[in-house]
Amino acid sequence: KAGVTQTPRYLIKTRGQQVTLSCSPISGHRSVSWYQQTPGQGLQFLFEYFSETQRNKGNFPGRFSGRQFSNSRSEMNVSTLELGDSALYLCASSLGIAATDTQYFGPGTRLTVL
Amino acid sequence: AQSVTQPDIHITVSEGASLELRCNYSYGATPYLFWYVQSPGQGLQLLLKYFSGDTLVQGIKGFEAEFKRSQSSFNLRKPSVHWSDAAEYFCAVGVGDDKIIFGKGTRLHILP
């Protein structure tokens, strides 16, 4: 089975722009979660989607949004980028919900905001 | 509020020595417990998990963890580390049917 894939792997944007990141989960997985990883804050939960519905959302501003499609693929959008949004964005998929099931992580998208 | 604490940001051990990484959590009920490992430039990989039953859990790569309810801990152990174990280790706690919380991670360095 193919693993979790994330595109693009690397991205450079400037302040004020917006960005869309994509995640393709493992086939059959219904849950997709997004995390932001930075050296200072560690791994922070952004949101989780299950069967196209947002189950949970972390403590991030409304500039961060996401969605999940009927084929379980997910996108994450960040509008009005700030320097502090520079981070590794990780996507993870699981059969069941993230709190109770093994998550399989993608390699991440490295976002740099200049 | 629920939380996960990994008290050690960095740990250095010699190759062949034993290892214990600490994880404490704050949650009223028995949580779902996970340990993940992240090698440089890669995503996270599950090492082991505890949901119920035997409190000593065996994982991949020779790791094990023990759930101690009285101490709210889920420490990760390995009897003899290899240079390839150098990575960052994350403890995670699933609280009820709601959400998963990750610790800030412990970076493991191996001395030859």
PDB file of C-alpha atoms in Angstrom:
ATOM      1  CA  LYS A   1       0.000   0.000   0.000  1.00  0.00           C
ATOM      2  CA  ALA A   2       1.244   3.459  -0.790  1.00  0.00           C
ATOM      3  CA  GLY A   3       1.940   5.664   2.189  1.00  0.00           C
ATOM      4  CA  VAL A   4       0.702   9.141   2.946  1.00  0.00           C
ATOM      5  CA  THR A   5       1.826  11.605   0.321  1.00  0.00           C
ATOM      6  CA  GLN A   6       2.085  15.347   0.667  1.00  0.00           C
ATOM      7  CA  THR A   7       2.561  17.904  -2.042  1.00  0.00           C
ATOM      8  CA  PRO A   8       4.486  20.020  -2.513  1.00  0.00           C
ATOM      9  CA  ARG A   9       7.451  18.976  -0.373  1.00  0.00           C
ATOM     10  CA  TYR A  10       8.936  22.447  -0.272  1.00  0.00           C
ATOM     11  CA  LEU A  11       7.361  25.838  -0.689  1.00  0.00           C
ATOM     12  CA  ILE A  12       8.626  29.405  -0.465  1.00  0.00           C
ATOM     13  CA  LYS A  13       6.129  32.231  -0.137  1.00  0.00           C
ATOM     14  CA  THR A  14       6.189  35.869   0.886  1.00  0.00           C
ATOM     15  CA  ARG A  15       4.237  37.550   3.631  1.00  0.00           C
ATOM     16  CA  GLY A  16       0.615  38.245   2.767  1.00  0.00           C
ATOM     17  CA  GLN A  17       0.333  35.461   0.220  1.00  0.00           C
ATOM     18  CA  GLN A  18      -1.788  32.414   0.658  1.00  0.00           C
ATOM     19  CA  VAL A  19      -0.851  28.757   0.263  1.00  0.00           C
ATOM     20  CA  THR A  20      -2.603  25.435  -0.226  1.00  0.00           C
ATOM     21  CA  LEU A  21      -1.056  22.165   0.859  1.00  0.00           C
ATOM     22  CA  SER A  22      -2.312  18.782  -0.232  1.00  0.00           C
ATOM     23  CA  CYS A  23      -2.403  15.406   1.489  1.00  0.00           C
ATOM     24  CA  SER A  24      -3.348  12.026   0.059  1.00  0.00           C
ATOM     25  CA  PRO A  25      -4.021   9.480   2.798  1.00  0.00           C
ATOM     26  CA  ILE A  26      -3.466   5.764   2.710  1.00  0.00           C
ATOM     27  CA  SER A  27      -6.193   4.060   0.732  1.00  0.00           C
ATOM     28  CA  GLY A  28      -9.162   3.235   2.964  1.00  0.00           C
ATOM     29  CA  HIS A  29      -8.218   5.680   5.692  1.00  0.00           C
ATOM     30  CA  ARG A  30     -11.030   8.062   6.591  1.00  0.00           C
ATOM     31  CA  SER A  31      -9.277  10.360   9.038  1.00  0.00           C
ATOM     32  CA  VAL A  32      -6.767  13.010   8.064  1.00  0.00           C
ATOM     33  CA  SER A  33      -5.059  15.220  10.622  1.00  0.00           C
ATOM     34  CA  TRP A  34      -2.773  18.189  10.115  1.00  0.00           C
ATOM     35  CA  TYR A  35       0.054  19.322  12.378  1.00  0.00           C
ATOM     36  CA  GLN A  36       2.445  22.247  12.415  1.00  0.00           C
ATOM     37  CA  GLN A  37       5.964  21.471  13.586  1.00  0.00           C
ATOM     38  CA  THR A  38       8.445  24.164  14.581  1.00  0.00           C
ATOM     39  CA  PRO A  39      11.641  24.014  16.657  1.00  0.00           C
ATOM     40  CA  GLY A  40      10.175  26.253  19.344  1.00  0.00           C
ATOM     41  CA  GLN A  41       6.637  24.932  19.670  1.00  0.00           C
ATOM     42  CA  GLY A  42       7.106  21.310  18.713  1.00  0.00           C
ATOM     43  CA  LEU A  43       4.224  19.429  17.135  1.00  0.00           C
ATOM     44  CA  GLN A  44       0.966  21.328  17.288  1.00  0.00           C
ATOM     45  CA  PHE A  45      -2.374  19.957  16.200  1.00  0.00           C
ATOM     46  CA  LEU A  46      -4.171  21.984  13.545  1.00  0.00           C
ATOM     47  CA  PHE A  47      -7.289  19.996  12.717  1.00  0.00           C
ATOM     48  CA  GLU A  48      -8.699  16.576  12.010  1.00  0.00           C
ATOM     49  CA  TYR A  49     -11.145  15.593   9.297  1.00  0.00           C
ATOM     50  CA  PHE A  50     -13.136  12.384   9.285  1.00  0.00           C
ATOM     51  CA  SER A  51     -15.415  11.477   6.404  1.00  0.00           C
ATOM     52  CA  GLU A  52     -15.346  15.057   5.097  1.00  0.00           C
ATOM     53  CA  THR A  53     -16.294  16.582   8.476  1.00  0.00           C
ATOM     54  CA  GLN A  54     -13.981  18.557  10.704  1.00  0.00           C
ATOM     55  CA  ARG A  55     -13.901  16.691  14.028  1.00  0.00           C
ATOM     56  CA  ASN A  56     -11.465  18.832  15.927  1.00  0.00           C
ATOM     57  CA  LYS A  57      -9.584  22.044  15.572  1.00  0.00           C
ATOM     58  CA  GLY A  58      -6.487  23.194  17.380  1.00  0.00           C
ATOM     59  CA  ASN A  59      -5.761  26.632  18.719  1.00  0.00           C
ATOM     60  CA  PHE A  60      -4.855  28.367  15.490  1.00  0.00           C
ATOM     61  CA  PRO A  61      -6.264  31.553  13.944  1.00  0.00           C
ATOM     62  CA  GLY A  62      -8.943  31.444  11.291  1.00  0.00           C
ATOM     63  CA  ARG A  63      -6.293  32.025   8.619  1.00  0.00           C
ATOM     64  CA  PHE A  64      -5.717  28.277   8.838  1.00  0.00           C
ATOM     65  CA  SER A  65      -8.438  26.230   7.230  1.00  0.00           C
ATOM     66  CA  GLY A  66      -8.857  22.850   5.659  1.00  0.00           C
ATOM     67  CA  ARG A  67     -11.187  20.506   3.947  1.00  0.00           C
ATOM     68  CA  GLN A  68     -11.518  16.867   3.054  1.00  0.00           C
ATOM     69  CA  PHE A  69     -12.904  15.485  -0.159  1.00  0.00           C
ATOM     70  CA  SER A  70     -15.058  12.425  -0.719  1.00  0.00           C
ATOM     71  CA  ASN A  71     -11.993  10.367  -1.631  1.00  0.00           C
ATOM     72  CA  SER A  72     -10.464  11.345   1.766  1.00  0.00           C
ATOM     73  CA  ARG A  73      -7.805  13.539   0.205  1.00  0.00           C
ATOM     74  CA  SER A  74      -7.354  16.712   2.206  1.00  0.00           C
ATOM     75  CA  GLU A  75      -6.133  20.216   1.628  1.00  0.00           C
ATOM     76  CA  MET A  76      -4.958  22.801   4.085  1.00  0.00           C
ATOM     77  CA  ASN A  77      -5.007  26.507   3.320  1.00  0.00           C
ATOM     78  CA  VAL A  78      -3.210  29.334   5.036  1.00  0.00           C
ATOM     79  CA  SER A  79      -4.175  32.846   4.042  1.00  0.00           C
ATOM     80  CA  THR A  80      -2.309  36.099   4.655  1.00  0.00           C
ATOM     81  CA  LEU A  81       0.921  34.347   5.467  1.00  0.00           C
ATOM     82  CA  GLU A  82       3.084  35.610   8.325  1.00  0.00           C
ATOM     83  CA  LEU A  83       6.758  34.970   8.992  1.00  0.00           C
ATOM     84  CA  GLY A  84       5.774  32.809  11.958  1.00  0.00           C
ATOM     85  CA  ASP A  85       3.940  30.406   9.684  1.00  0.00           C
ATOM     86  CA  SER A  86       7.275  29.047   8.481  1.00  0.00           C
ATOM     87  CA  ALA A  87       7.203  25.439   9.602  1.00  0.00           C
ATOM     88  CA  LEU A  88       7.017  21.805   8.611  1.00  0.00           C
ATOM     89  CA  TYR A  89       3.386  20.873   8.019  1.00  0.00           C
ATOM     90  CA  LEU A  90       2.662  17.229   8.592  1.00  0.00           C
ATOM     91  CA  CYS A  91      -0.358  15.290   7.500  1.00  0.00           C
ATOM     92  CA  ALA A  92      -1.364  11.976   9.046  1.00  0.00           C
ATOM     93  CA  SER A  93      -4.045   9.489   8.156  1.00  0.00           C
ATOM     94  CA  SER A  94      -5.709   6.749  10.155  1.00  0.00           C
ATOM     95  CA  LEU A  95      -8.496   4.245   9.709  1.00  0.00           C
ATOM     96  CA  GLY A  96     -10.376   5.548  12.719  1.00  0.00           C
ATOM     97  CA  ILE A  97     -10.132   8.792  14.610  1.00  0.00           C
ATOM     98  CA  ALA A  98      -6.684  10.049  15.542  1.00  0.00           C
ATOM     99  CA  ALA A  99      -7.227   9.877  19.318  1.00  0.00           C
ATOM    100  CA  THR A 100      -7.657   6.117  19.313  1.00  0.00           C
ATOM    101  CA  ASP A 101      -5.968   4.815  16.196  1.00  0.00           C
ATOM    102  CA  THR A 102      -2.488   4.576  14.756  1.00  0.00           C
ATOM    103  CA  GLN A 103      -1.637   7.548  12.595  1.00  0.00           C
ATOM    104  CA  TYR A 104       0.542   7.227   9.527  1.00  0.00           C
ATOM    105  CA  PHE A 105       2.453  10.379   8.771  1.00  0.00           C
ATOM    106  CA  GLY A 106       3.555  11.821   5.480  1.00  0.00           C
ATOM    107  CA  PRO A 107       7.015  13.332   4.996  1.00  0.00           C
ATOM    108  CA  GLY A 108       5.679  16.862   5.404  1.00  0.00           C
ATOM    109  CA  THR A 109       5.656  20.102   3.462  1.00  0.00           C
ATOM    110  CA  ARG A 110       8.379  22.558   4.426  1.00  0.00           C
ATOM    111  CA  LEU A 111       6.921  26.063   4.153  1.00  0.00           C
ATOM    112  CA  THR A 112       9.207  29.064   4.262  1.00  0.00           C
ATOM    113  CA  VAL A 113       7.680  32.518   4.472  1.00  0.00           C
ATOM    114  CA  LEU A 114       9.951  35.414   3.507  1.00  0.00           C
TER     115      LEU A 114
ATOM    116  CA  ALA B   1      -6.535  20.586  31.305  1.00  0.00           C
ATOM    117  CA  GLN B   2      -5.107  17.578  29.557  1.00  0.00           C
ATOM    118  CA  SER B   3      -1.387  17.707  28.876  1.00  0.00           C
ATOM    119  CA  VAL B   4       1.615  15.600  27.994  1.00  0.00           C
ATOM    120  CA  THR B   5       5.066  16.276  29.419  1.00  0.00           C
ATOM    121  CA  GLN B   6       8.341  14.965  28.148  1.00  0.00           C
ATOM    122  CA  PRO B   7      10.750  16.402  30.709  1.00  0.00           C
ATOM    123  CA  ASP B   8      13.932  15.769  28.752  1.00  0.00           C
ATOM    124  CA  ILE B   9      14.453  17.873  25.642  1.00  0.00           C
ATOM    125  CA  HIS B  10      17.753  16.182  24.808  1.00  0.00           C
ATOM    126  CA  ILE B  11      19.235  12.894  25.974  1.00  0.00           C
ATOM    127  CA  THR B  12      22.659  11.530  25.081  1.00  0.00           C
ATOM    128  CA  VAL B  13      23.591   7.896  25.577  1.00  0.00           C
ATOM    129  CA  SER B  14      26.445   5.732  24.400  1.00  0.00           C
ATOM    130  CA  GLU B  15      25.838   3.084  21.797  1.00  0.00           C
ATOM    131  CA  GLY B  16      25.013  -0.189  23.525  1.00  0.00           C
ATOM    132  CA  ALA B  17      23.769   1.501  26.690  1.00  0.00           C
ATOM    133  CA  SER B  18      20.218   1.264  27.939  1.00  0.00           C
ATOM    134  CA  LEU B  19      17.679   4.016  27.338  1.00  0.00           C
ATOM    135  CA  GLU B  20      14.635   5.353  29.123  1.00  0.00           C
ATOM    136  CA  LEU B  21      12.601   8.294  27.800  1.00  0.00           C
ATOM    137  CA  ARG B  22      10.069   9.757  30.158  1.00  0.00           C
ATOM    138  CA  CYS B  23       6.489  10.719  29.467  1.00  0.00           C
ATOM    139  CA  ASN B  24       3.897  11.967  31.930  1.00  0.00           C
ATOM    140  CA  TYR B  25       0.334  12.933  31.172  1.00  0.00           C
ATOM    141  CA  SER B  26      -2.510  14.701  32.853  1.00  0.00           C
ATOM    142  CA  TYR B  27      -5.935  13.172  32.209  1.00  0.00           C
ATOM    143  CA  GLY B  28      -8.670  11.920  34.475  1.00  0.00           C
ATOM    144  CA  ALA B  29      -9.316   8.589  32.825  1.00  0.00           C
ATOM    145  CA  THR B  30      -7.126   5.972  31.182  1.00  0.00           C
ATOM    146  CA  PRO B  31      -5.961   7.447  27.911  1.00  0.00           C
ATOM    147  CA  TYR B  32      -4.791   5.900  24.709  1.00  0.00           C
ATOM    148  CA  LEU B  33      -0.991   6.145  24.743  1.00  0.00           C
ATOM    149  CA  PHE B  34       1.420   6.273  21.846  1.00  0.00           C
ATOM    150  CA  TRP B  35       5.122   6.659  21.178  1.00  0.00           C
ATOM    151  CA  TYR B  36       6.213   7.928  17.781  1.00  0.00           C
ATOM    152  CA  VAL B  37       9.705   8.411  16.377  1.00  0.00           C
ATOM    153  CA  GLN B  38      10.823  10.971  13.824  1.00  0.00           C
ATOM    154  CA  SER B  39      14.080  10.519  11.958  1.00  0.00           C
ATOM    155  CA  PRO B  40      15.685  13.591  10.412  1.00  0.00           C
ATOM    156  CA  GLY B  41      13.781  14.876   7.401  1.00  0.00           C
ATOM    157  CA  GLN B  42      10.979  12.378   7.775  1.00  0.00           C
ATOM    158  CA  GLY B  43       7.488  12.122   9.174  1.00  0.00           C
ATOM    159  CA  LEU B  44       6.614  10.324  12.375  1.00  0.00           C
ATOM    160  CA  GLN B  45       6.397   6.554  12.707  1.00  0.00           C
ATOM    161  CA  LEU B  46       4.529   4.646  15.391  1.00  0.00           C
ATOM    162  CA  LEU B  47       6.787   2.683  17.761  1.00  0.00           C
ATOM    163  CA  LEU B  48       4.108   1.271  20.027  1.00  0.00           C
ATOM    164  CA  LYS B  49       0.742   1.998  21.599  1.00  0.00           C
ATOM    165  CA  TYR B  50      -1.247   1.102  24.687  1.00  0.00           C
ATOM    166  CA  PHE B  51      -5.016   0.910  24.857  1.00  0.00           C
ATOM    167  CA  SER B  52      -5.735  -1.628  27.590  1.00  0.00           C
ATOM    168  CA  GLY B  53      -4.574  -4.926  29.035  1.00  0.00           C
ATOM    169  CA  ASP B  54      -0.961  -5.732  29.795  1.00  0.00           C
ATOM    170  CA  THR B  55       0.742  -2.561  30.946  1.00  0.00           C
ATOM    171  CA  LEU B  56       4.069  -3.546  29.377  1.00  0.00           C
ATOM    172  CA  VAL B  57       3.876  -3.010  25.651  1.00  0.00           C
ATOM    173  CA  GLN B  58       6.319  -4.261  23.060  1.00  0.00           C
ATOM    174  CA  GLY B  59       6.972  -2.229  19.955  1.00  0.00           C
ATOM    175  CA  ILE B  60       9.094  -2.202  16.872  1.00  0.00           C
ATOM    176  CA  LYS B  61      12.875  -1.839  16.766  1.00  0.00           C
ATOM    177  CA  GLY B  62      13.272  -3.451  20.200  1.00  0.00           C
ATOM    178  CA  PHE B  63      11.442  -0.717  22.129  1.00  0.00           C
ATOM    179  CA  GLU B  64       9.027  -1.284  24.973  1.00  0.00           C
ATOM    180  CA  ALA B  65       6.978   0.991  27.207  1.00  0.00           C
ATOM    181  CA  GLU B  66       5.283   0.551  30.531  1.00  0.00           C
ATOM    182  CA  PHE B  67       2.038   2.222  31.539  1.00  0.00           C
ATOM    183  CA  LYS B  68       1.965   3.133  35.230  1.00  0.00           C
ATOM    184  CA  ARG B  69      -1.444   4.435  36.168  1.00  0.00           C
ATOM    185  CA  SER B  70      -0.390   5.535  39.654  1.00  0.00           C
ATOM    186  CA  GLN B  71       2.344   7.728  38.210  1.00  0.00           C
ATOM    187  CA  SER B  72       0.461   8.822  35.060  1.00  0.00           C
ATOM    188  CA  SER B  73       3.492   7.756  33.096  1.00  0.00           C
ATOM    189  CA  PHE B  74       4.271   5.879  29.947  1.00  0.00           C
ATOM    190  CA  ASN B  75       8.056   5.662  29.732  1.00  0.00           C
ATOM    191  CA  LEU B  76       9.818   4.257  26.700  1.00  0.00           C
ATOM    192  CA  ARG B  77      12.750   1.873  27.148  1.00  0.00           C
ATOM    193  CA  LYS B  78      15.307   0.016  25.117  1.00  0.00           C
ATOM    194  CA  PRO B  79      17.933  -2.273  26.641  1.00  0.00           C
ATOM    195  CA  SER B  80      20.692  -1.478  24.149  1.00  0.00           C
ATOM    196  CA  VAL B  81      20.619   1.467  21.749  1.00  0.00           C
ATOM    197  CA  HIS B  82      22.053   1.475  18.262  1.00  0.00           C
ATOM    198  CA  TRP B  83      23.433   4.486  16.375  1.00  0.00           C
ATOM    199  CA  SER B  84      20.377   4.304  14.108  1.00  0.00           C
ATOM    200  CA  ASP B  85      18.129   5.089  17.077  1.00  0.00           C
ATOM    201  CA  ALA B  86      19.257   8.715  17.004  1.00  0.00           C
ATOM    202  CA  ALA B  87      16.038  10.588  16.320  1.00  0.00           C
ATOM    203  CA  GLU B  88      13.312  12.596  18.017  1.00  0.00           C
ATOM    204  CA  TYR B  89      10.768  10.717  20.081  1.00  0.00           C
ATOM    205  CA  PHE B  90       7.242  11.904  20.764  1.00  0.00           C
ATOM    206  CA  CYS B  91       4.835  10.673  23.374  1.00  0.00           C
ATOM    207  CA  ALA B  92       1.161  11.195  22.532  1.00  0.00           C
ATOM    208  CA  VAL B  93      -2.037  10.798  24.490  1.00  0.00           C
ATOM    209  CA  GLY B  94      -5.503  10.256  23.078  1.00  0.00           C
ATOM    210  CA  VAL B  95      -8.024  11.740  25.444  1.00  0.00           C
ATOM    211  CA  GLY B  96     -11.341   9.952  25.287  1.00  0.00           C
ATOM    212  CA  ASP B  97     -12.929  10.045  21.901  1.00  0.00           C
ATOM    213  CA  ASP B  98     -11.877  13.577  21.403  1.00  0.00           C
ATOM    214  CA  LYS B  99      -8.358  14.538  20.499  1.00  0.00           C
ATOM    215  CA  ILE B 100      -4.727  13.533  20.588  1.00  0.00           C
ATOM    216  CA  ILE B 101      -2.071  15.570  22.353  1.00  0.00           C
ATOM    217  CA  PHE B 102       1.621  15.288  21.580  1.00  0.00           C
ATOM    218  CA  GLY B 103       4.492  16.029  23.909  1.00  0.00           C
ATOM    219  CA  LYS B 104       7.202  18.410  22.776  1.00  0.00           C
ATOM    220  CA  GLY B 105       9.562  15.570  22.012  1.00  0.00           C
ATOM    221  CA  THR B 106      12.897  14.263  23.246  1.00  0.00           C
ATOM    222  CA  ARG B 107      15.854  14.322  20.915  1.00  0.00           C
ATOM    223  CA  LEU B 108      18.097  11.310  21.364  1.00  0.00           C
ATOM    224  CA  HIS B 109      21.799  11.559  20.590  1.00  0.00           C
ATOM    225  CA  ILE B 110      24.007   8.469  20.421  1.00  0.00           C
ATOM    226  CA  LEU B 111      27.715   8.528  21.252  1.00  0.00           C
ATOM    227  CA  PRO B 112      29.864   6.023  19.357  1.00  0.00           C
TER     228      PRO B 112
END
